[in-house]
mmCIF file of C-alpha atoms in Angstrom:
data_model
loop_
_atom_site.group_PDB
_atom_site.id
_atom_site.type_symbol
_atom_site.label_atom_id
_atom_site.label_comp_id
_atom_site.label_asym_id
_atom_site.label_seq_id
_atom_site.Cartn_x
_atom_site.Cartn_y
_atom_site.Cartn_z
ATOM 1 C CA ILE A 1 -4.583 23.433 2.206
ATOM 2 C CA THR A 2 -4.784 23.747 6.128
ATOM 3 C CA ARG A 3 -4.158 21.341 8.337
ATOM 4 C CA SER A 4 -8.000 20.603 9.217
ATOM 5 C CA ALA A 5 -9.006 20.969 5.657
ATOM 6 C CA SER A 6 -6.012 17.899 4.607
ATOM 7 C CA LYS A 7 -7.226 15.960 7.763
ATOM 8 C CA ASN A 8 -11.170 16.415 6.640
ATOM 9 C CA SER A 9 -9.842 14.916 2.960
ATOM 10 C CA ALA A 10 -8.375 12.336 4.531
ATOM 11 C CA ILE A 11 -11.157 10.955 6.145
ATOM 12 C CA ALA A 12 -13.438 11.443 3.217
ATOM 13 C CA ARG A 13 -11.135 9.183 1.369
ATOM 14 C CA LEU A 14 -10.620 6.771 4.352
ATOM 15 C CA ASN A 15 -14.511 6.655 4.581
ATOM 16 C CA GLY A 16 -14.789 6.360 0.654
ATOM 17 C CA LEU A 17 -12.207 3.396 0.816
ATOM 18 C CA TRP A 18 -14.118 1.430 3.500
ATOM 19 C CA SER A 19 -17.636 2.115 1.826
ATOM 20 C CA VAL A 20 -16.471 -0.658 -0.829
ATOM 21 C CA PHE A 21 -16.243 -3.166 1.641
ATOM 22 C CA GLU A 22 -18.801 -5.414 3.486
ATOM 23 C CA ARG A 23 -18.094 -7.723 6.617
ATOM 24 C CA SER A 24 -18.537 -10.731 4.396
ATOM 25 C CA ASP A 25 -15.715 -9.971 1.724
ATOM 26 C CA ASP A 26 -12.871 -11.604 1.177
ATOM 27 C CA VAL A 27 -10.260 -9.389 -0.294
ATOM 28 C CA LEU A 28 -7.735 -10.087 -2.557
ATOM 29 C CA ILE A 29 -4.484 -7.399 -2.508
ATOM 30 C CA VAL A 30 -2.689 -7.593 -5.637
ATOM 31 C CA ILE A 31 0.819 -5.552 -5.956
ATOM 32 C CA ASN A 32 3.918 -6.248 -8.039
ATOM 33 C CA ALA A 33 6.171 -6.723 -5.158
ATOM 34 C CA ASP A 34 8.466 -4.042 -4.313
ATOM 35 C CA PRO A 35 9.405 -2.423 -0.939
ATOM 36 C CA ASP A 36 6.696 0.397 -1.165
ATOM 37 C CA ALA A 37 4.125 -2.024 -2.594
ATOM 38 C CA ILE A 38 4.693 -4.508 0.044
ATOM 39 C CA ALA A 39 4.565 -2.014 2.975
ATOM 40 C CA SER A 40 1.239 -0.497 1.058
ATOM 41 C CA ALA A 41 -0.559 -3.909 1.149
ATOM 42 C CA MET A 42 0.539 -4.399 4.754
ATOM 43 C CA ALA A 43 -1.002 -0.995 5.779
ATOM 44 C CA LEU A 44 -4.250 -1.887 3.675
ATOM 45 C CA LYS A 45 -4.701 -5.321 5.226
ATOM 46 C CA ARG A 46 -4.466 -3.536 8.613
ATOM 47 C CA LEU A 47 -6.963 -0.841 7.699
ATOM 48 C CA LEU A 48 -9.555 -3.948 7.075
ATOM 49 C CA SER A 49 -8.792 -5.984 9.703
ATOM 50 C CA TYR A 50 -12.197 -6.629 11.607
ATOM 51 C CA ARG A 51 -13.981 -5.256 8.659
ATOM 52 C CA VAL A 52 -13.672 -8.085 6.185
ATOM 53 C CA HIS A 53 -13.814 -11.581 6.402
ATOM 54 C CA SER A 54 -10.069 -12.389 5.137
ATOM 55 C CA VAL A 55 -7.338 -10.534 2.999
ATOM 56 C CA THR A 56 -4.832 -11.942 0.936
ATOM 57 C CA ILE A 57 -1.768 -10.296 -0.608
ATOM 58 C CA GLY A 58 -0.993 -11.861 -4.220
ATOM 59 C CA HIS A 59 1.783 -10.940 -6.550
ATOM 60 C CA PRO A 60 2.783 -11.870 -10.151
ATOM 61 C CA ASN A 61 6.593 -11.329 -9.613
ATOM 62 C CA GLU A 62 9.260 -13.618 -8.193
ATOM 63 C CA ILE A 63 11.021 -11.451 -5.615
ATOM 64 C CA ARG A 64 14.676 -12.033 -5.992
ATOM 65 C CA ARG A 65 16.366 -8.901 -4.631
ATOM 66 C CA LEU A 66 18.314 -9.372 -1.337
ATOM 67 C CA ASN A 67 16.953 -6.426 0.768
ATOM 68 C CA ASN A 68 13.201 -7.408 -0.363
ATOM 69 C CA LEU A 69 13.467 -11.005 0.359
ATOM 70 C CA THR A 70 14.875 -9.931 3.873
ATOM 71 C CA MET A 71 12.564 -7.455 4.308
ATOM 72 C CA VAL A 72 9.845 -10.298 3.590
ATOM 73 C CA ASP A 73 11.529 -12.379 6.024
ATOM 74 C CA ARG A 74 12.167 -10.319 8.649
ATOM 75 C CA LEU A 75 9.015 -8.523 9.006
ATOM 76 C CA LYS A 76 7.002 -12.218 8.265
ATOM 77 C CA ILE A 77 5.136 -10.688 6.022
ATOM 78 C CA SER A 78 2.480 -13.083 4.533
ATOM 79 C CA MET A 79 2.187 -13.279 0.485
ATOM 80 C CA GLU A 80 1.449 -15.423 -2.286
ATOM 81 C CA ARG A 81 2.453 -16.032 -5.679
ATOM 82 C CA LEU A 82 -0.488 -14.790 -7.565
ATOM 83 C CA HIS A 83 -0.764 -18.068 -10.356
ATOM 84 C CA THR A 84 -1.394 -20.081 -6.918
ATOM 85 C CA LEU A 85 -4.665 -18.473 -6.379
ATOM 86 C CA SER A 86 -7.755 -18.940 -7.828
ATOM 87 C CA MET A 87 -9.521 -15.590 -8.381
ATOM 88 C CA LYS A 88 -13.074 -16.931 -7.821
ATOM 89 C CA ASP A 89 -12.076 -17.231 -4.078
ATOM 90 C CA TYR A 90 -12.345 -13.358 -3.781
ATOM 91 C CA ASN A 91 -15.090 -11.052 -4.295
ATOM 92 C CA LYS A 92 -13.099 -7.846 -3.944
ATOM 93 C CA LYS A 93 -10.094 -7.132 -5.321
ATOM 94 C CA VAL A 94 -7.573 -4.070 -4.917
ATOM 95 C CA LEU A 95 -4.510 -2.885 -6.875
ATOM 96 C CA LEU A 96 -2.075 -1.162 -4.998
ATOM 97 C CA ASP A 97 1.245 0.953 -6.314
ATOM 98 C CA SER A 98 0.199 0.386 -9.936
ATOM 99 C CA GLN A 99 -2.572 0.320 -12.406
ATOM 100 C CA PRO A 100 -4.681 -2.312 -14.248
ATOM 101 C CA ASN A 101 -2.808 -1.553 -17.613
ATOM 102 C CA HIS A 102 0.788 -1.831 -16.234
ATOM 103 C CA LEU A 103 1.073 -5.408 -16.531
ATOM 104 C CA ALA A 104 -0.706 -8.033 -18.703
ATOM 105 C CA CYS A 105 -1.961 -10.008 -15.597
ATOM 106 C CA PHE A 106 -3.290 -7.309 -14.496
ATOM 107 C CA GLU A 107 -5.658 -6.192 -17.144
ATOM 108 C CA ARG A 108 -7.425 -9.709 -17.126
ATOM 109 C CA MET A 109 -8.907 -8.815 -13.623
ATOM 110 C CA THR A 110 -11.193 -5.992 -12.788
ATOM 111 C CA PHE A 111 -10.620 -4.066 -9.464
ATOM 112 C CA ASP A 112 -12.937 -2.342 -6.760
ATOM 113 C CA VAL A 113 -10.341 -0.249 -5.717
ATOM 114 C CA VAL A 114 -7.256 1.095 -6.961
ATOM 115 C CA ILE A 115 -4.619 3.320 -4.897
ATOM 116 C CA ASP A 116 -1.484 4.599 -6.621
ATOM 117 C CA HIS A 117 0.997 7.237 -7.221
ATOM 118 C CA HIS A 118 2.155 6.773 -10.904
ATOM 119 C CA PRO A 119 0.847 8.917 -13.621
ATOM 120 C CA VAL A 120 -2.843 8.592 -14.104
ATOM 121 C CA THR A 121 -3.903 5.917 -17.160
ATOM 122 C CA THR A 122 -7.080 5.442 -18.720
ATOM 123 C CA GLY A 123 -9.109 2.089 -20.063
ATOM 124 C CA TRP A 124 -9.880 1.120 -16.836
ATOM 125 C CA ASP A 125 -12.379 1.639 -13.755
ATOM 126 C CA ALA A 126 -12.787 0.871 -10.066
ATOM 127 C CA ALA A 127 -15.463 1.875 -7.502
ATOM 128 C CA PHE A 128 -12.956 3.573 -5.457
ATOM 129 C CA ILE A 129 -9.697 5.242 -7.201
ATOM 130 C CA ASP A 130 -7.008 7.446 -5.220
ATOM 131 C CA ILE A 131 -4.234 8.317 -7.763
ATOM 132 C CA ARG A 132 -1.471 10.981 -6.629
ATOM 133 C CA PRO A 133 1.119 11.378 -8.901
ATOM 134 C CA GLU A 134 2.406 14.005 -6.870
ATOM 135 C CA TYR A 135 3.420 11.969 -4.007
ATOM 136 C CA GLY A 136 6.542 9.992 -3.970
ATOM 137 C CA ALA A 137 5.411 6.677 -2.358
ATOM 138 C CA VAL A 138 2.169 4.819 -2.100
ATOM 139 C CA SER A 139 3.217 4.029 1.346
ATOM 140 C CA SER A 140 3.104 7.975 2.523
ATOM 141 C CA MET A 141 -0.501 8.014 1.420
ATOM 142 C CA MET A 142 -1.257 4.693 3.129
ATOM 143 C CA VAL A 143 0.252 6.644 6.457
ATOM 144 C CA GLU A 144 -2.364 9.223 6.095
ATOM 145 C CA TYR A 145 -5.142 6.478 5.727
ATOM 146 C CA LEU A 146 -3.932 5.000 8.840
ATOM 147 C CA ARG A 147 -3.673 8.310 11.081
ATOM 148 C CA ALA A 148 -7.349 9.275 9.570
ATOM 149 C CA ALA A 149 -8.121 5.983 10.972
ATOM 150 C CA ASN A 150 -6.702 6.563 14.136
ATOM 151 C CA ILE A 151 -4.734 3.442 13.806
ATOM 152 C CA LYS A 152 -0.745 3.374 15.273
ATOM 153 C CA PRO A 153 0.799 1.460 13.122
ATOM 154 C CA SER A 154 2.648 -1.889 14.703
ATOM 155 C CA VAL A 155 6.605 -1.447 14.633
ATOM 156 C CA ALA A 156 6.801 -4.244 11.934
ATOM 157 C CA LEU A 157 4.286 -2.180 9.813
ATOM 158 C CA ALA A 158 5.955 1.337 10.457
ATOM 159 C CA THR A 159 9.486 -0.247 9.488
ATOM 160 C CA ALA A 160 7.886 -1.444 6.329
ATOM 161 C CA LEU A 161 6.397 2.050 5.496
ATOM 162 C CA PHE A 162 9.261 3.866 6.316
ATOM 163 C CA TYR A 163 11.161 1.603 4.250
ATOM 164 C CA GLY A 164 9.108 2.019 1.327
ATOM 165 C CA ILE A 165 9.284 5.821 1.228
ATOM 166 C CA LYS A 166 12.890 5.706 1.561
ATOM 167 C CA VAL A 167 13.290 3.515 -1.312
ATOM 168 C CA ASP A 168 10.511 5.079 -3.417
ATOM 169 C CA THR A 169 11.765 8.514 -2.915
ATOM 170 C CA GLN A 170 15.494 7.321 -3.383
ATOM 171 C CA ASN A 171 16.361 8.762 0.093
ATOM 172 C CA PHE A 172 14.305 12.176 -0.703
ATOM 173 C CA GLN A 173 16.639 12.727 -4.154
ATOM 174 C CA LYS A 174 13.794 12.394 -6.079
ATOM 175 C CA GLN A 175 12.454 15.459 -8.016
ATOM 176 C CA ASN A 176 8.551 14.220 -7.497
ATOM 177 C CA MET A 177 9.288 13.935 -3.361
ATOM 178 C CA GLN A 178 6.705 16.078 -1.629
ATOM 179 C CA ILE A 179 6.225 17.664 1.742
ATOM 180 C CA ALA A 180 3.430 14.796 2.504
ATOM 181 C CA ASP A 181 6.042 12.109 2.128
ATOM 182 C CA GLY A 182 8.325 13.940 4.438
ATOM 183 C CA ILE A 183 5.344 14.299 6.852
ATOM 184 C CA SER A 184 4.420 10.670 6.649
ATOM 185 C CA PHE A 185 8.510 9.705 6.995
ATOM 186 C CA ARG A 186 8.937 11.774 10.090
ATOM 187 C CA TYR A 187 5.661 10.259 11.690
ATOM 188 C CA LEU A 188 7.103 6.712 11.065
ATOM 189 C CA PHE A 189 10.903 7.849 12.503
ATOM 190 C CA ASN A 190 9.697 7.475 16.101
ATOM 191 C CA ILE A 191 7.755 4.104 15.349
ATOM 192 C CA ALA A 192 10.053 2.288 13.254
ATOM 193 C CA ASN A 193 12.517 -0.270 14.274
ATOM 194 C CA LEU A 194 15.895 1.597 12.776
ATOM 195 C CA ASN A 195 18.350 -1.345 13.719
ATOM 196 C CA LEU A 196 16.295 -3.384 11.703
ATOM 197 C CA LEU A 197 16.160 -1.013 8.822
ATOM 198 C CA ARG A 198 19.848 -1.110 8.575
#
């Protein structure tokens, strides 16, 4: 794909995503919390800021791994445990870095948006679906959304996304790592706090 064609498709995806939401929406972003999912949720929250009424990030799993706890703490990421939230408080729901039939608690929910990089599953639907199994990380996809929106990520967001790509591609040693992941990684390299990352 030529650069302009890929830029046009990124803008088309962004507009498709944005078209799902309205100013009055209370949005719940649902993730199974790991570095890629957490970073992606932060990026989507940034993409929706000033466009919706509120955005909450919810996760069903307890975060136990020290590096993930440190990531949430040092980057001051605001997230809630899913079981503490009332679903009726949210009129729009987004699932990131997963699909509805990956977990039993997801299967009971209806999602308006699903963005993922795992192999496509069936038996569910959403108004906006962006699944790219050829990508090593959803964080790479979210960088493309941010760039299409002309939003330069903050240092904290760039650090999170950089870490999300690093972890999910296993430092680019995984077979499914793509040029797209490398492009996003390189873009974030100049913005992320590498000392904090260490």
